[in-house]
PDB file of C-alpha atoms in Angstrom:
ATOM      1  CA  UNK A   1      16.216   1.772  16.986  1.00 45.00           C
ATOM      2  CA  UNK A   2      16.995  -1.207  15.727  1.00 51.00           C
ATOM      3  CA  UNK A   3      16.796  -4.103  18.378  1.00 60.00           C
ATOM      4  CA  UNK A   4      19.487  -6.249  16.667  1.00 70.00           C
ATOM      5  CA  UNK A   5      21.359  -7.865  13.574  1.00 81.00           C
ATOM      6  CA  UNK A   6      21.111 -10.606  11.121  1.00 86.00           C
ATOM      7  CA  UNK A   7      23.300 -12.314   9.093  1.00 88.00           C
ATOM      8  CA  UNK A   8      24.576 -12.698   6.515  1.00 93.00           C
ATOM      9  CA  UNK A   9      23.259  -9.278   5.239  1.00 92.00           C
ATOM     10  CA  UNK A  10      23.624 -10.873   2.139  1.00 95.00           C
ATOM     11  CA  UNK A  11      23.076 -14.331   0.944  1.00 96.00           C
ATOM     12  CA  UNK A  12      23.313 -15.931  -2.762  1.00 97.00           C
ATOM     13  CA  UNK A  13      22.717 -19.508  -3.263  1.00 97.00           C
ATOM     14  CA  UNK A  14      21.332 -21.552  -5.686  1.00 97.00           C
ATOM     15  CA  UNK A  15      17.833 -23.176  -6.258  1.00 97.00           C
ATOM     16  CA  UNK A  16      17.456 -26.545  -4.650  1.00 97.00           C
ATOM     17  CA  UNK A  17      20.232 -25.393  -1.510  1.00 97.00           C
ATOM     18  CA  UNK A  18      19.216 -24.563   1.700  1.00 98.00           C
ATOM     19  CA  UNK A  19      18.868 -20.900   2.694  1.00 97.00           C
ATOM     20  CA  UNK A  20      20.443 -20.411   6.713  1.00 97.00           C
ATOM     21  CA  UNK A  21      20.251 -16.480   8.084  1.00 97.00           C
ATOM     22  CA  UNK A  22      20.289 -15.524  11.841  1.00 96.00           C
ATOM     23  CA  UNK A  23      19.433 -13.079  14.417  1.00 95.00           C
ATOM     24  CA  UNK A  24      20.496 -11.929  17.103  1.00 94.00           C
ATOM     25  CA  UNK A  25      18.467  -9.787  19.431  1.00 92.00           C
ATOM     26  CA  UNK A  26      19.067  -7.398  22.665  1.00 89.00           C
ATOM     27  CA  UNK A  27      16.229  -7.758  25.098  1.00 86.00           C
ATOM     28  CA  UNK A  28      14.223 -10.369  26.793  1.00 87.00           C
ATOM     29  CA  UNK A  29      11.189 -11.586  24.402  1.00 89.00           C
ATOM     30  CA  UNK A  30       8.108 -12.970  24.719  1.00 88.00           C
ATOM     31  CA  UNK A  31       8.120 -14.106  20.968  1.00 90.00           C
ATOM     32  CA  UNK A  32      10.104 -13.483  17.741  1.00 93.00           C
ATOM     33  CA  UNK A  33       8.720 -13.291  14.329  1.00 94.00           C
ATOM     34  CA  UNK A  34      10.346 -13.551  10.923  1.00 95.00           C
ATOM     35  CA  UNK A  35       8.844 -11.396   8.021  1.00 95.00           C
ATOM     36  CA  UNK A  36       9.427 -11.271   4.320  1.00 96.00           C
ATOM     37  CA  UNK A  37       9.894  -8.464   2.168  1.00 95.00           C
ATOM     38  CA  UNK A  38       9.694  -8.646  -1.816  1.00 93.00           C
ATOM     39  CA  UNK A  39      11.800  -5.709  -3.470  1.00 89.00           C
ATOM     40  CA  UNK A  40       9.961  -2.643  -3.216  1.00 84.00           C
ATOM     41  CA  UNK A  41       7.317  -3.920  -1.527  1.00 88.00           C
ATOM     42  CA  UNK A  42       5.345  -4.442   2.044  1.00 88.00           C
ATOM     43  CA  UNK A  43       6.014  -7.115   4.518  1.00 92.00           C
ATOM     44  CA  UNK A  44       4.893 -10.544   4.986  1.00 91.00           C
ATOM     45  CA  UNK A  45       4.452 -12.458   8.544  1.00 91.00           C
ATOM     46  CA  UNK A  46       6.281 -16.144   7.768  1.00 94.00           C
ATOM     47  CA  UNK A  47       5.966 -17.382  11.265  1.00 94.00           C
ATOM     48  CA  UNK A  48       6.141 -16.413  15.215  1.00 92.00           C
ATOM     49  CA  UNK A  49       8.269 -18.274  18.016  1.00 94.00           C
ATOM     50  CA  UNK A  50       7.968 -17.679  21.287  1.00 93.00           C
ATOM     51  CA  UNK A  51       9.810 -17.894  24.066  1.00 93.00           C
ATOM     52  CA  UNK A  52       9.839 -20.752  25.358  1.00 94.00           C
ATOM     53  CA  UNK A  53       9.642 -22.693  22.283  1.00 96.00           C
ATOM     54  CA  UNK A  54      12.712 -24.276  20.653  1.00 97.00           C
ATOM     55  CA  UNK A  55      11.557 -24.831  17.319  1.00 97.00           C
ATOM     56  CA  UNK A  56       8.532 -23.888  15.045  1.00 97.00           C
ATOM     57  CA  UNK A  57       8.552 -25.708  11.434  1.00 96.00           C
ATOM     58  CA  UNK A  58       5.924 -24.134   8.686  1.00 95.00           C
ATOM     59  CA  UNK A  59       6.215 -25.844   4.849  1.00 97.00           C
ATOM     60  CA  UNK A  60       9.615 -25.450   3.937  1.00 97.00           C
ATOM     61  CA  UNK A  61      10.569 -22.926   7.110  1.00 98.00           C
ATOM     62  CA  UNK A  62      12.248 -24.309  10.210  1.00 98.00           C
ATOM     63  CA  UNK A  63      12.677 -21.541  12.834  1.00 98.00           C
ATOM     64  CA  UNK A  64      14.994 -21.656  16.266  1.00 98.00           C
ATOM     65  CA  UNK A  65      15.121 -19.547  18.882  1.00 97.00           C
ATOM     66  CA  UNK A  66      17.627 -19.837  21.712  1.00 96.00           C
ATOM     67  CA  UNK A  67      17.267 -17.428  24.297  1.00 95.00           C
ATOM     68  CA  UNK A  68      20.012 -17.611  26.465  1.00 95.00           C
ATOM     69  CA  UNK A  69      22.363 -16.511  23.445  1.00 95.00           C
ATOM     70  CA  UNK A  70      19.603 -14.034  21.941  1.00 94.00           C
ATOM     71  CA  UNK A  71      19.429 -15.474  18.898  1.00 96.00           C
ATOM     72  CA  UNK A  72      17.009 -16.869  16.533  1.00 97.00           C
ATOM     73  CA  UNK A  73      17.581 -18.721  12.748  1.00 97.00           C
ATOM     74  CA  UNK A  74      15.351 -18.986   9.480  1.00 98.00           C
ATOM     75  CA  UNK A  75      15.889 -22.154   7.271  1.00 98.00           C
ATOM     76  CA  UNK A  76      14.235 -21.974   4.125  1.00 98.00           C
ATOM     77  CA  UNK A  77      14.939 -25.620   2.451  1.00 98.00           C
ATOM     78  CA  UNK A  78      14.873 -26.444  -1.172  1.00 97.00           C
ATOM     79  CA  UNK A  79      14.902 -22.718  -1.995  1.00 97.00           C
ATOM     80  CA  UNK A  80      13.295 -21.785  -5.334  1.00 97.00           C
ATOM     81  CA  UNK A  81      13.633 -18.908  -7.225  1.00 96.00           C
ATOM     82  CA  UNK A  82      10.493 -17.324  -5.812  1.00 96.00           C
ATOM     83  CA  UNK A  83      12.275 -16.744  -2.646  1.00 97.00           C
ATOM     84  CA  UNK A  84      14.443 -14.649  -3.424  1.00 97.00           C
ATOM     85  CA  UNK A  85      13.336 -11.151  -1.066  1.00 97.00           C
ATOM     86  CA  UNK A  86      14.483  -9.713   2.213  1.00 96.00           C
ATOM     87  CA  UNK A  87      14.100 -11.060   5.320  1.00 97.00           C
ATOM     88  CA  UNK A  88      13.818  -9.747   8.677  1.00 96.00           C
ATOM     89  CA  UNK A  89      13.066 -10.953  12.384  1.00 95.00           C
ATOM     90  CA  UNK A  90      11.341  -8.729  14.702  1.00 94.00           C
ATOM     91  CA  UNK A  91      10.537  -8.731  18.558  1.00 92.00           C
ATOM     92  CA  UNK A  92       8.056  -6.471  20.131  1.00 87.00           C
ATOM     93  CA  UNK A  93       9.404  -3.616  22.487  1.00 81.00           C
ATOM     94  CA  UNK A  94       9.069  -3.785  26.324  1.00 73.00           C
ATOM     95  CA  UNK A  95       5.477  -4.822  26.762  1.00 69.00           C
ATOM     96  CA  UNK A  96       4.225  -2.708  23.634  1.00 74.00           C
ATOM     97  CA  UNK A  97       3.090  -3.970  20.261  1.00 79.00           C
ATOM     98  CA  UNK A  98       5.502  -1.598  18.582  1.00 87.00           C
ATOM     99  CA  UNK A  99       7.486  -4.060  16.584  1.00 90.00           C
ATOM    100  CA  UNK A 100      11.756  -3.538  16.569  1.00 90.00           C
ATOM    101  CA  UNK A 101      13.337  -4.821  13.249  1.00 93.00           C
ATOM    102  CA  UNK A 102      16.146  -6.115  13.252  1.00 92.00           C
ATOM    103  CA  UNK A 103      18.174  -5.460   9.588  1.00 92.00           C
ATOM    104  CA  UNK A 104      17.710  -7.739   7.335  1.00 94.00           C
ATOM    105  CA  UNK A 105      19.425 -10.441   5.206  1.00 96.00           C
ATOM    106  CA  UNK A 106      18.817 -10.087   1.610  1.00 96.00           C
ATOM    107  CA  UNK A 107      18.539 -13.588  -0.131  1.00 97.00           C
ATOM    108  CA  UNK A 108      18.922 -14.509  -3.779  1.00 97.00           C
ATOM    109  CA  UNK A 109      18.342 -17.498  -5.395  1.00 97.00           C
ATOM    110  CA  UNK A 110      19.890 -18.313  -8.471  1.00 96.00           C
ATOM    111  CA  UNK A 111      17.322 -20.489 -11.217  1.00 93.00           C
TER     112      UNK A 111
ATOM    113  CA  UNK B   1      -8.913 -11.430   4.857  1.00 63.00           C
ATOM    114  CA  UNK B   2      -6.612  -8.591   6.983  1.00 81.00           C
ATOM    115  CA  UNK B   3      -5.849  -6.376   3.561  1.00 89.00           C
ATOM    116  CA  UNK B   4      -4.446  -3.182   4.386  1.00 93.00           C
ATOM    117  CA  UNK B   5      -3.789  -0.873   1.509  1.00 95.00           C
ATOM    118  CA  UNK B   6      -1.621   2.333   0.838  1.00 97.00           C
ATOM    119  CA  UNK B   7      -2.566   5.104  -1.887  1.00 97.00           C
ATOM    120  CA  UNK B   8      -0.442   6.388  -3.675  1.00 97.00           C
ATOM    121  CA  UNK B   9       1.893   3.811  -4.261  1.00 96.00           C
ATOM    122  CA  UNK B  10       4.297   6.097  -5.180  1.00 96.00           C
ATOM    123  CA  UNK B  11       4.677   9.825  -5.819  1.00 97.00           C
ATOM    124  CA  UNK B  12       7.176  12.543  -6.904  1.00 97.00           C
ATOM    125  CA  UNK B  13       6.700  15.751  -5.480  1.00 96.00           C
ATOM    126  CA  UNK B  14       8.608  18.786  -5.756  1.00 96.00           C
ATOM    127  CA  UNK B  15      10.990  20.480  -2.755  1.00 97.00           C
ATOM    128  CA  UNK B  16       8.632  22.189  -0.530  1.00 97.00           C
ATOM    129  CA  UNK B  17       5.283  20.807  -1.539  1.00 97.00           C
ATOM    130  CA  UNK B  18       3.273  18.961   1.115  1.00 97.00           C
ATOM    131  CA  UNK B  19       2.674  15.104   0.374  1.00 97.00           C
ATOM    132  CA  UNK B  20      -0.708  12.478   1.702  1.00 97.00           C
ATOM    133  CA  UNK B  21      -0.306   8.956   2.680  1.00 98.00           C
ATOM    134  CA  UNK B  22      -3.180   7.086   2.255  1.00 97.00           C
ATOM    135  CA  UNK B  23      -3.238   3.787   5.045  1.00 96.00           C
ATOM    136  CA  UNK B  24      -6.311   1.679   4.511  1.00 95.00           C
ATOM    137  CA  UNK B  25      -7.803  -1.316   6.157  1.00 91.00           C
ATOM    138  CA  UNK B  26     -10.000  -3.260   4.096  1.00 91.00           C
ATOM    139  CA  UNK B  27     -11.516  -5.714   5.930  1.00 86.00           C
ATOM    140  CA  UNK B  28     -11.481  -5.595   9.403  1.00 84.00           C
ATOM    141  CA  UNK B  29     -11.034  -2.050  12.104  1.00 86.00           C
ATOM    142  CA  UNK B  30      -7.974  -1.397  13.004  1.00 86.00           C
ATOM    143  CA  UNK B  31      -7.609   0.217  16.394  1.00 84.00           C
ATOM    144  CA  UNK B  32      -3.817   0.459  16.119  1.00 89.00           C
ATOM    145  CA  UNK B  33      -1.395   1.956  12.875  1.00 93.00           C
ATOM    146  CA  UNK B  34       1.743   2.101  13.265  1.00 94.00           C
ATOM    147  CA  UNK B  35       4.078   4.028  10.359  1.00 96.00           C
ATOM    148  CA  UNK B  36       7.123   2.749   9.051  1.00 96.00           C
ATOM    149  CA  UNK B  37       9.908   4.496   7.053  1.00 96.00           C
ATOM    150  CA  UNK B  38      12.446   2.435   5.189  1.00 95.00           C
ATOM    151  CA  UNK B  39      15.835   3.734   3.363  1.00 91.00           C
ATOM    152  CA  UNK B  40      17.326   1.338   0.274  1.00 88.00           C
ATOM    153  CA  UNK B  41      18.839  -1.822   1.662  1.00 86.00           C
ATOM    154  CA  UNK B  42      17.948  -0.839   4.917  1.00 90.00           C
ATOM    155  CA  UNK B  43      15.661  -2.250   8.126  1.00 92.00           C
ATOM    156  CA  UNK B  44      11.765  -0.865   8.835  1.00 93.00           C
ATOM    157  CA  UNK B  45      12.111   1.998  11.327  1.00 94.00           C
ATOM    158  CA  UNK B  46       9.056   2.774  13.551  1.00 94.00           C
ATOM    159  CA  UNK B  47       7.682   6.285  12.938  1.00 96.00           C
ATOM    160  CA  UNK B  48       5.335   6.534  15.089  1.00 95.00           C
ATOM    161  CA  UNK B  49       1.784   4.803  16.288  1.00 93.00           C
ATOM    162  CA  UNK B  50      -1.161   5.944  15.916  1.00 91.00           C
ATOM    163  CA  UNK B  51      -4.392   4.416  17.677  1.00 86.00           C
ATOM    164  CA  UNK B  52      -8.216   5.870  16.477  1.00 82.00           C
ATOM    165  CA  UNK B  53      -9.190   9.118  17.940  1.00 81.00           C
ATOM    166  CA  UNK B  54      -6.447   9.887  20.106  1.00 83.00           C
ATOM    167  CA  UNK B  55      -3.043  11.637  19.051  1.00 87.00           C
ATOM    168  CA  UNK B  56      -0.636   9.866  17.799  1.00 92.00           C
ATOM    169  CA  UNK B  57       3.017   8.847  19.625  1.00 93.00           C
ATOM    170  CA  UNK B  58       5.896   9.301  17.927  1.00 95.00           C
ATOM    171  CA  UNK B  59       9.291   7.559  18.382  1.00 94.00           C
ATOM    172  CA  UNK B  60      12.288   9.986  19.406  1.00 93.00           C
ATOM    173  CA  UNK B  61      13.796  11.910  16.653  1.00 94.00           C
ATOM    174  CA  UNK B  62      10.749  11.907  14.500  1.00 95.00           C
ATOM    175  CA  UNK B  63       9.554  15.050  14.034  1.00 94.00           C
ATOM    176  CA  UNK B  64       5.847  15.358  14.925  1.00 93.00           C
ATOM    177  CA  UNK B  65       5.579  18.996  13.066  1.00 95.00           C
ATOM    178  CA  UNK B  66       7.018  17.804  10.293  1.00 96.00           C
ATOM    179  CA  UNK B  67       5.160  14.160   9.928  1.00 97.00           C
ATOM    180  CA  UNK B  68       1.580  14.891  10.819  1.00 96.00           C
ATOM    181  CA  UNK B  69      -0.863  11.591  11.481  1.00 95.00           C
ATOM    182  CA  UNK B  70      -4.172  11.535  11.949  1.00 91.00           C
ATOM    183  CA  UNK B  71      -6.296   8.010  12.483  1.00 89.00           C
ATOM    184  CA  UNK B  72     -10.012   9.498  12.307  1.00 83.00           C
ATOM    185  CA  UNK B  73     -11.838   6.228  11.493  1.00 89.00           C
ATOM    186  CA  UNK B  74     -10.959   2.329  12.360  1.00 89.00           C
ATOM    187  CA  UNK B  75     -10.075   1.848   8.580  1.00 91.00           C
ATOM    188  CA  UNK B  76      -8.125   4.952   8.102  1.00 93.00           C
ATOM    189  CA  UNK B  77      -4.793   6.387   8.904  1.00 94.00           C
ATOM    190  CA  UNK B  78      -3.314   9.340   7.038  1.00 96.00           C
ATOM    191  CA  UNK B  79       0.811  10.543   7.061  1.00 97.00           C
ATOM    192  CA  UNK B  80       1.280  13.525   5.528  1.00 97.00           C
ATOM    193  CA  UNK B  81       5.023  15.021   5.107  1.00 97.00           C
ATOM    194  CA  UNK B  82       4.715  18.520   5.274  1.00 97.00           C
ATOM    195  CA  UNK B  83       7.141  20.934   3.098  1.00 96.00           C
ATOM    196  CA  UNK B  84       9.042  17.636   1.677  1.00 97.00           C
ATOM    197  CA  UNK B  85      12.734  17.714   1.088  1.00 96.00           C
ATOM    198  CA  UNK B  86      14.820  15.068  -1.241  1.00 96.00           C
ATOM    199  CA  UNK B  87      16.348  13.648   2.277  1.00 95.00           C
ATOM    200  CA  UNK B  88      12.503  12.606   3.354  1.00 96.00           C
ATOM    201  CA  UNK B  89      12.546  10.927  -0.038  1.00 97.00           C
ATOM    202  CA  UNK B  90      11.910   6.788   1.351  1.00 96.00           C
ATOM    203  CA  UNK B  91      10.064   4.349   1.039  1.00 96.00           C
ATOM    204  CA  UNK B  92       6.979   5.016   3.881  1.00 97.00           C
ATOM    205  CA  UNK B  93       4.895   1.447   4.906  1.00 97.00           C
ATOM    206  CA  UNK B  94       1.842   1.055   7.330  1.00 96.00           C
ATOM    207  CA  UNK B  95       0.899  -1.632   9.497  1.00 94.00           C
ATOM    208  CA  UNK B  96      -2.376  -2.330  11.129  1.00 91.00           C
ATOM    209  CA  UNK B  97      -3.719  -4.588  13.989  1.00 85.00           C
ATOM    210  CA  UNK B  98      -6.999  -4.569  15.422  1.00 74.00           C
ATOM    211  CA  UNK B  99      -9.317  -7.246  17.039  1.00 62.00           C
ATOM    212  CA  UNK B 100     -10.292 -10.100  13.974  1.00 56.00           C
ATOM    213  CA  UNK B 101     -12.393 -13.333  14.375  1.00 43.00           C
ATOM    214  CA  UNK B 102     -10.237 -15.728  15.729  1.00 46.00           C
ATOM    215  CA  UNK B 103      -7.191 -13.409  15.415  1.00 50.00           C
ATOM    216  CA  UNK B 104      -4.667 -12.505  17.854  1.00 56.00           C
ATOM    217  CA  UNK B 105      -3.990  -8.991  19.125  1.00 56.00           C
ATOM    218  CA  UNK B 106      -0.691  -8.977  18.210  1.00 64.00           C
ATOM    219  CA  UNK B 107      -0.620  -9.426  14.745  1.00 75.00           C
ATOM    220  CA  UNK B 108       0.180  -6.773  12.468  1.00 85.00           C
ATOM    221  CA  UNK B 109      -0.772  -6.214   8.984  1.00 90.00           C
ATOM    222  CA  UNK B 110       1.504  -4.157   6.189  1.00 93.00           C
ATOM    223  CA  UNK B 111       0.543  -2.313   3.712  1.00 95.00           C
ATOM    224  CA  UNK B 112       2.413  -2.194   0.096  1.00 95.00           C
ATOM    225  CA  UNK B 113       4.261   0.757   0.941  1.00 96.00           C
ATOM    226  CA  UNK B 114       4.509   4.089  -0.785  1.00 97.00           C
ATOM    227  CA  UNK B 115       7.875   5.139  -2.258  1.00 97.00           C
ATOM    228  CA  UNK B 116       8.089   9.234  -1.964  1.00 97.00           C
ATOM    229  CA  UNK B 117      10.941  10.925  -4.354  1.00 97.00           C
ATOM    230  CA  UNK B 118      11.043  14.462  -3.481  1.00 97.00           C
ATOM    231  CA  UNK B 119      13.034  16.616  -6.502  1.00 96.00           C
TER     232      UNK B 119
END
């Protein structure tokens, strides 16, 4: 099952703004990772949080995690047209490496 | 390095008809694949893990008959979707971990994916 929801589910902006999408998650963590998905095809790792970090910055990507509301956000600044694809965070179940997605906020960027 | 591949990419196969997923890893042994199943718009759902030489664990409501997995080497992991139907048509992705230099357990590889239509 799914182990929580982003949002927007959708997001259209245009190149040069700021891309903002969020997730919110059900269990404790020990880390959260955002991965990117190009239409149609597999998944790419973008960056991992953990726990007791706030904030992770990588390029253009600013991630926060606040665990006492369950939630984590992806920042994409400057978007380009190139990053337009889905997005999704994921968490690890229990004490497994089984990874939980959580649904997804598809992102286009306008040229 | 860490390139997993998928073959086919995609495939049509007819009501019925039993269909092979090909999960590869290129470079490096993967002691853990795990097998995803997407729908159109929709979030990765776990299928089921598989580790090398040991039977693989499925997640509930996955039918094990009907999904078979085998992981007989480090590099390779096969699905195979026995007596398709159109409502198994998706879009089916791998992942891999395993042990790499300077790597960390955790990490997870995907493959490109495989999109099944079954007509």
């Amino acid at each position: 099952s799914q182990q929580g929801e982003e949002d927007p589910q959708a997001l259209s902006i245009q190149e040069g703004e700021n891309a903002t999408m969020n997730c919110s998650y059900k269990t404790s963590i020990n880390n959260l990772q955002w991965y990117r998905q190009n239409s149609g095809r597999g998944l790419v790792h973008l960056i991992l949080i953990r726990s007791n970090e706030r904030e992770k910055h990588s390029g253009r990507l600013r991630v926060t995690l606040d665990t006492s509301k369950k939630s984590s956000s992806l920042l994409i600044t400057a978007s380009r047209a190139a990053d337009t694809a889905s997005y999704f965070c994921a968490t690890f179940r229990d004490s497994s490496y089984k990874l939980i997605f959580g649904s997804g906020t598809r992102l286009l960027v306008r040229p | 390095g860490a390139v997993v591949s998928q073959h086919p990419s995609w495939v049509i196969c007819k009501s019925g008809t039993s269909v092979k997923i090909e999960c590869r890893s290129l470079d490096f042994q993967a002691t853990t694949m795990f097998w995803y199943r997407q729908f159109p718009k929709q979030s990765l759902m776990l299928m089921a893990t598989s580790n090398e030489g040991s039977k693989a664990t499925y997640e509930q409501g996955v039918e094990k008959d009907k999904f078979l997995i085998n992981h007989a080497s480090l590099t390779l992991s096969t699905l195979t979707v026995t007596s398709a139907h159109p409502e198994d048509s998706s879009f089916y992705i791998c992942s891999a971990s395993g042990a790499l230099a300077g790597g960390r357990g955790y990490e997870q590889y995907f493959g490109p994916g495989t999109r099944l239509t079954v007509t």
